[in-house]
Amino acid sequence: MRAIKAIVNLAALRHNLAVVRKLAPDTKVLAIVKADAYGHGLLRAASGLEDADGFGVLRLSEALALREAGYSQVLLLLEGVFSIDELHAVAEHGISIVVHNEQQLAMLETRAGELARPVSVFLKMNSGMNRLGFKPGSYQSACRRLQDCPAVADIILMTHFATADDDQGIAEQLAVFNATTAELNNPVSLANSAAILRFPEAYRDWVRPGIMLYGASPVAGSSAASFGLTPAMRFTSEVIAVQTLEAGESLGYGARFTASQTTRIAVVACGYADGYPRHAPNGTPIAIDGQPTQTLGRVSMDMLFADITYLPNAKVGSAVELWGETVSVDAVAEAAGTVGYELLCAVAPRVPFKVIG
């Protein structure tokens, strides 16, 4: 049996939630657990984040799974509903919805008398990201219509920042939001992970942490550890073979690495079918028996290679960390030209998970 596995640390999730609460002590926390909790497993992650005030998900099935598991907190569908059947289901189960377009608003208005109970709404403004939401010019009108709609229990105002993670920041979008909502007295939700870590002025009533809960950084060039975050996933395997290359010999598909000197190579039981990025280049960080080293050669479907020339005790059976405590997922992502979000979400279904903490 292959030794590869992903280990989810519930204590790390609790720690990262505590970081959010310390930064924004007067807000409610909507923990974002979409995409199977960023690859950690929806119900696994929820058990570590059970002290959150609510959970944000993408699909109705995720919200229903949380309700069926006994979670009574606010559950928010981040893209709202797309059919009458979904609208009836959220009303029946007390699930909140984002309303971001005219069709969703009209659905509430026309079906108000049919629902089991009124629905809580997060009304989304397109303040500049140009992805979802009502433009500022129509936002107040949409809010008034929801206030007059019998199908709506309460309204929280929200927007999403496009550049909270870089030098442009949130000032322009925040100014648009503030100006548009100045006459509205509803609760507000603005801050994603990057805004929580960088812009206290965006905290307001609800914050929406995502990637930071899992111990990865939303800010390029700043490590998760620098924000006091702890990785919630360790992706691990073991060495299944050792090869020695002489100078001039090449390694793996495409001969992407050629030795310039005698080089010991560990063959690791992990490949792109397990969720490791195929495009990770020579030099991507990895750890063998807790010692940092680097990958060499092209990642194949089930195996990859690591340099153990200077790790004389490494052998068949040595423990490998693809990412986790010694090697951050952000460092692997940076080497591979992507982001930690993608790597965490991409761990394949064939990888077994273990829960600790």
C-alpha atoms as one frame of an Amber mdcrd trajectory, in Angstrom:
protein
   0.000   0.000   0.000   1.366   3.426  -0.978   2.299   5.552   2.012   1.042
   8.810   0.553  -1.523  10.629   2.675  -2.828  14.040   3.612  -2.990  14.831
   7.314  -5.503  17.443   8.487  -4.645  19.031  11.832  -7.773  20.230  13.632
  -5.666  22.025  16.246  -4.154  24.128  13.451  -7.617  25.069  12.216  -8.621
  26.104  15.730  -5.397  28.105  16.074  -5.942  29.947  12.783  -9.536  30.743
  13.717  -8.188  32.170  16.983  -5.823  34.386  14.951  -8.839  35.794  13.107
 -10.664  36.437  16.382  -7.613  38.180  17.851  -7.268  40.439  14.819 -10.973
  41.219  14.576 -12.344  40.667  18.084 -15.612  42.545  17.627 -16.766  40.822
  14.447 -18.569  37.628  13.593 -16.564  35.068  11.614 -17.953  33.389   8.512
 -15.460  30.577   7.870 -15.207  29.862   4.150 -15.320  26.100   3.563 -16.152
  26.001  -0.141 -14.304  23.640  -2.491 -14.434  20.849   0.101 -12.870  23.268
   2.600 -10.020  24.131   0.235  -9.285  20.428  -0.177  -9.237  19.611   3.537
 -12.649  17.941   3.589 -15.838  19.841   4.383 -16.894  17.999   7.530 -13.312
  17.426   8.666 -12.582  21.140   8.515 -15.921  22.120  10.031 -15.126  20.046
  13.107 -11.975  22.141  13.617 -13.828  25.383  12.895 -16.962  24.618  14.885
 -16.563  27.808  16.940 -17.040  29.982  13.851 -20.245  32.007  13.734 -21.065
  30.695  10.296 -19.809  28.868   7.234 -19.625  30.014   3.624 -20.112  27.386
   0.925 -20.680  27.341  -2.814 -23.164  24.518  -3.324 -26.490  23.802  -1.696
 -25.372  20.197  -1.112 -22.511  21.481   1.060 -24.862  23.589   3.177 -27.264
  20.660   3.570 -24.404  18.360   4.597 -23.449  20.818   7.341 -27.056  21.096
   8.535 -27.434  17.312   8.559 -24.201  17.048  10.570 -25.757  19.244  13.250
 -24.220  22.656  12.518 -26.751  25.311  13.504 -24.650  28.353  12.600 -25.330
  30.718   9.731 -24.738  28.886   6.448 -24.248  31.137   3.429 -24.465  30.150
  -0.251 -21.793  32.424  -1.707 -23.294  32.501  -5.209 -26.888  32.308  -4.032
 -29.554  30.112  -5.604 -30.233  29.433  -9.268 -33.614  27.715  -9.239 -36.969
  27.749  -7.464 -36.220  24.336  -5.965 -33.026  25.672  -4.402 -34.883  28.684
  -3.032 -37.429  26.406  -1.350 -34.636  24.261   0.096 -32.742  27.176   1.639
 -35.924  28.500   3.201 -36.789  25.096   4.624 -33.345  24.576   6.146 -32.629
  28.122   7.308 -29.769  28.736   4.880 -28.713  32.281   3.978 -28.062  33.331
   0.398 -26.048  35.921  -1.456 -28.179  37.924  -3.866 -26.034  39.345  -6.648
 -28.293  39.820  -9.677 -31.756  40.870 -10.775 -32.899  37.305 -11.461 -32.240
  36.206  -7.889 -33.941  39.300  -6.486 -36.995  38.804  -8.688 -37.195  35.152
  -7.664 -37.529  36.196  -4.032 -40.176  38.760  -4.915 -42.331  36.427  -6.993
 -42.099  33.373  -4.712 -42.451  35.097  -1.348 -45.772  33.479  -0.482 -44.551
  29.963  -1.222 -41.552  29.733   1.108 -41.473  27.877   4.411 -39.935  30.930
   6.086 -38.210  34.198   5.117 -34.586  33.929   3.999 -31.579  35.897   5.275
 -29.813  37.699   2.453 -26.303  39.013   1.904 -26.726  41.667  -0.798 -23.594
  41.853  -2.924 -22.240  45.042  -4.460 -19.953  45.091  -7.461 -17.669  47.810
  -6.120 -14.983  47.268  -8.739 -14.090  43.597  -9.037 -16.628  43.214 -11.866
 -17.374  39.599 -11.114 -20.663  39.406  -9.193 -22.956  41.968  -7.642 -25.143
  45.000  -8.283 -23.361  48.089  -9.566 -23.388  51.023  -7.108 -26.026  52.877
  -9.109 -28.607  50.106  -8.616 -27.519  48.862  -5.194 -29.714  51.045  -2.980
 -32.735  50.241  -5.119 -32.021  46.523  -4.787 -31.724  46.920  -1.023 -35.065
  48.740  -0.814 -36.767  46.026  -2.835 -35.385  43.363  -0.515 -36.510  45.361
   2.525 -40.030  45.414   1.082 -39.998  41.705   0.188 -41.863  39.358   2.582
 -39.515  36.536   1.589 -36.514  38.324   3.164 -35.786  38.049   6.883 -32.792
  40.381   7.122 -30.156  41.933   4.888 -26.387  42.102   5.278 -24.473  44.323
   2.879 -21.343  42.905   1.279 -18.713  43.344  -1.387 -15.517  41.504  -2.328
 -12.100  43.074  -2.776 -10.088  42.397  -5.918  -6.688  43.658  -4.730  -6.603
  43.283  -0.950  -3.508  41.118  -1.405  -1.334  43.585  -3.313  -0.077  47.163
  -3.288  -3.258  48.588  -4.792  -5.130  47.649  -1.641  -8.818  48.249  -0.943
  -9.119  52.038  -0.681 -10.879  52.629  -3.993 -13.428  49.841  -3.609 -13.992
  50.658   0.057 -14.701  54.300  -0.802 -17.267  53.227  -3.400 -18.930  50.875
  -0.940 -18.985  53.446   1.872 -20.432  56.167  -0.325 -23.123  53.920  -1.731
 -24.228  52.522   1.629 -23.933  55.689   3.735 -27.701  55.928   4.188 -28.187
  52.210   4.920 -28.034  50.886   8.476 -27.675  47.179   7.766 -24.834  44.975
   9.049 -21.833  44.780   6.711 -19.427  42.040   5.547 -16.307  43.066   3.616
 -13.035  41.450   4.649 -11.608  38.316   3.071  -8.364  36.767   4.348  -6.065
  39.355   2.808  -8.163  42.244   4.102  -8.331  40.694   7.579  -4.541  40.528
   7.677  -3.876  43.962   6.161  -6.835  46.339   6.482  -8.582  46.615   9.865
 -10.861  49.322   8.469 -12.660  46.565   6.557 -13.594  44.392   9.536 -17.134
  45.727  10.182 -19.778  43.192  11.356 -18.768  39.966   9.594 -15.362  38.865
   8.277 -14.956  36.055   5.747 -11.628  34.243   6.244 -10.777  31.549   3.738
  -7.223  30.531   2.898  -5.789  31.897   6.157  -7.854  29.370   8.142  -5.903
  26.606   6.428  -2.531  28.103   7.279  -1.567  29.441   3.867  -0.896  33.044
   2.938  -3.159  35.165   0.716  -0.397  37.748   0.292   2.400  37.072  -2.190
   5.801  37.634  -0.619   4.520  37.237   2.934   4.639  33.830   4.564   1.761
  32.370   6.517   4.117  32.014   9.476   4.745  35.769   9.437   1.043  36.233
  10.180   1.103  33.655  12.968  -0.724  31.014  10.935  -0.150  27.259  11.166
  -0.540  24.838   8.228  -3.619  22.662   8.601  -2.544  20.113   5.972   0.575
  17.988   5.676   0.893  16.183   2.358   3.272  13.270   2.915   4.671  10.139
   1.301   7.866   8.096   1.387  10.893   7.159  -0.679  10.267   3.961  -2.693
  13.609   3.710  -4.522  17.063   5.297  -4.648  19.064   5.851  -7.836  22.576
   7.199  -8.389  23.261   9.302 -11.450  26.748   9.808 -12.776  27.778  13.042
 -14.433  26.036  13.321 -17.802  23.146  10.995 -16.987  19.604  12.323 -17.197
  16.480  11.725 -15.178  12.846  10.941 -15.941  10.512  11.873 -18.789  11.923
  14.474 -21.116  15.357  14.221 -19.478  14.631  17.528 -17.735  17.548  17.111
 -15.346  21.074  16.071 -16.283  23.596  15.467 -13.522  26.774  17.550 -13.543
  28.268  15.324 -10.826  27.432  12.111  -9.003  23.915  12.659  -7.653  21.760
  10.502  -5.383  18.087  10.560  -6.277  15.120   9.570  -4.141  12.097   8.271
  -6.047   9.001   9.451  -4.158   5.545   7.870  -4.301   3.629  10.963  -5.404
   2.759  12.394  -8.797   0.325  14.594 -10.618  -2.422  11.951 -10.266  -2.154
  12.590  -6.517  -2.460  16.346  -6.957   1.196  17.389  -7.035   1.746  20.001
  -9.784   3.147  18.425 -12.942   4.730  21.732 -13.922   6.800  21.978 -10.707
  10.363  22.656 -11.950  13.755  21.453 -10.821  14.445  23.013  -7.430  10.925
  22.909  -6.010  11.273  22.553  -2.227  10.574  19.204  -0.581  11.688  17.575
   2.676  13.125  14.094   3.286  13.251  12.864   6.894  12.549  16.425   7.972
  15.489  17.844   6.017  14.816  20.371   3.259  15.985  19.524  -0.237  14.672
  19.972  -3.787  12.922  18.109  -6.552  14.676  17.199  -9.763  13.293  16.152
 -13.147   9.735  16.104 -14.425   6.884  15.036 -12.156   5.216  11.925 -13.572
   1.777  10.477 -12.891   2.677   8.465  -9.787   6.249   9.466  -8.896   8.596
  12.397  -8.556  12.284  12.766  -7.754  14.197  14.488  -4.963  17.899  15.248
  -4.571  19.377  13.357  -1.595  23.023  13.807  -2.526  23.640  15.652   0.734
  21.280  13.543   2.843  23.395  10.421   3.362  20.903   8.777   5.726  17.980
   9.028   3.292  16.905   5.626   2.041  13.948   3.554   0.898  11.210   4.140
   3.438  12.376   7.641   4.403   9.535  10.015   5.189   8.734  12.690   2.629
   6.844  15.937   3.145   5.517  17.398  -0.087   4.176  20.382   1.853   3.177
  21.083   5.420   5.298  22.049   8.415   8.843  21.996   7.006   7.928  23.024
   3.455   5.080  25.507   3.150   2.461  24.963   0.482   3.062  28.570  -0.561
   6.736  27.842  -1.248   5.821  24.866  -3.448   3.199  26.961  -5.211   5.608
  29.828  -5.831   8.156  27.455  -7.356   5.452  25.961  -9.569   4.124  29.346
 -10.669   0.748  29.016  -8.966  -0.875  29.717  -5.589  -1.333  27.636  -2.464
  -5.102  27.668  -2.956  -4.770  25.600  -6.130  -2.467  23.007  -4.607  -4.625
  22.465  -1.524  -7.771  22.142  -3.636  -6.077  19.764  -6.078  -5.202  16.890
  -3.716  -6.700  13.927  -5.548  -9.540  11.703  -4.314  -7.220   8.695  -4.357
  -5.124  10.223  -1.554  -6.271   8.955   1.876  -6.817  11.531   4.593  -5.978
  11.270   8.279  -7.266  13.638  10.958  -5.225  14.611  14.006  -5.572  17.161
  16.795
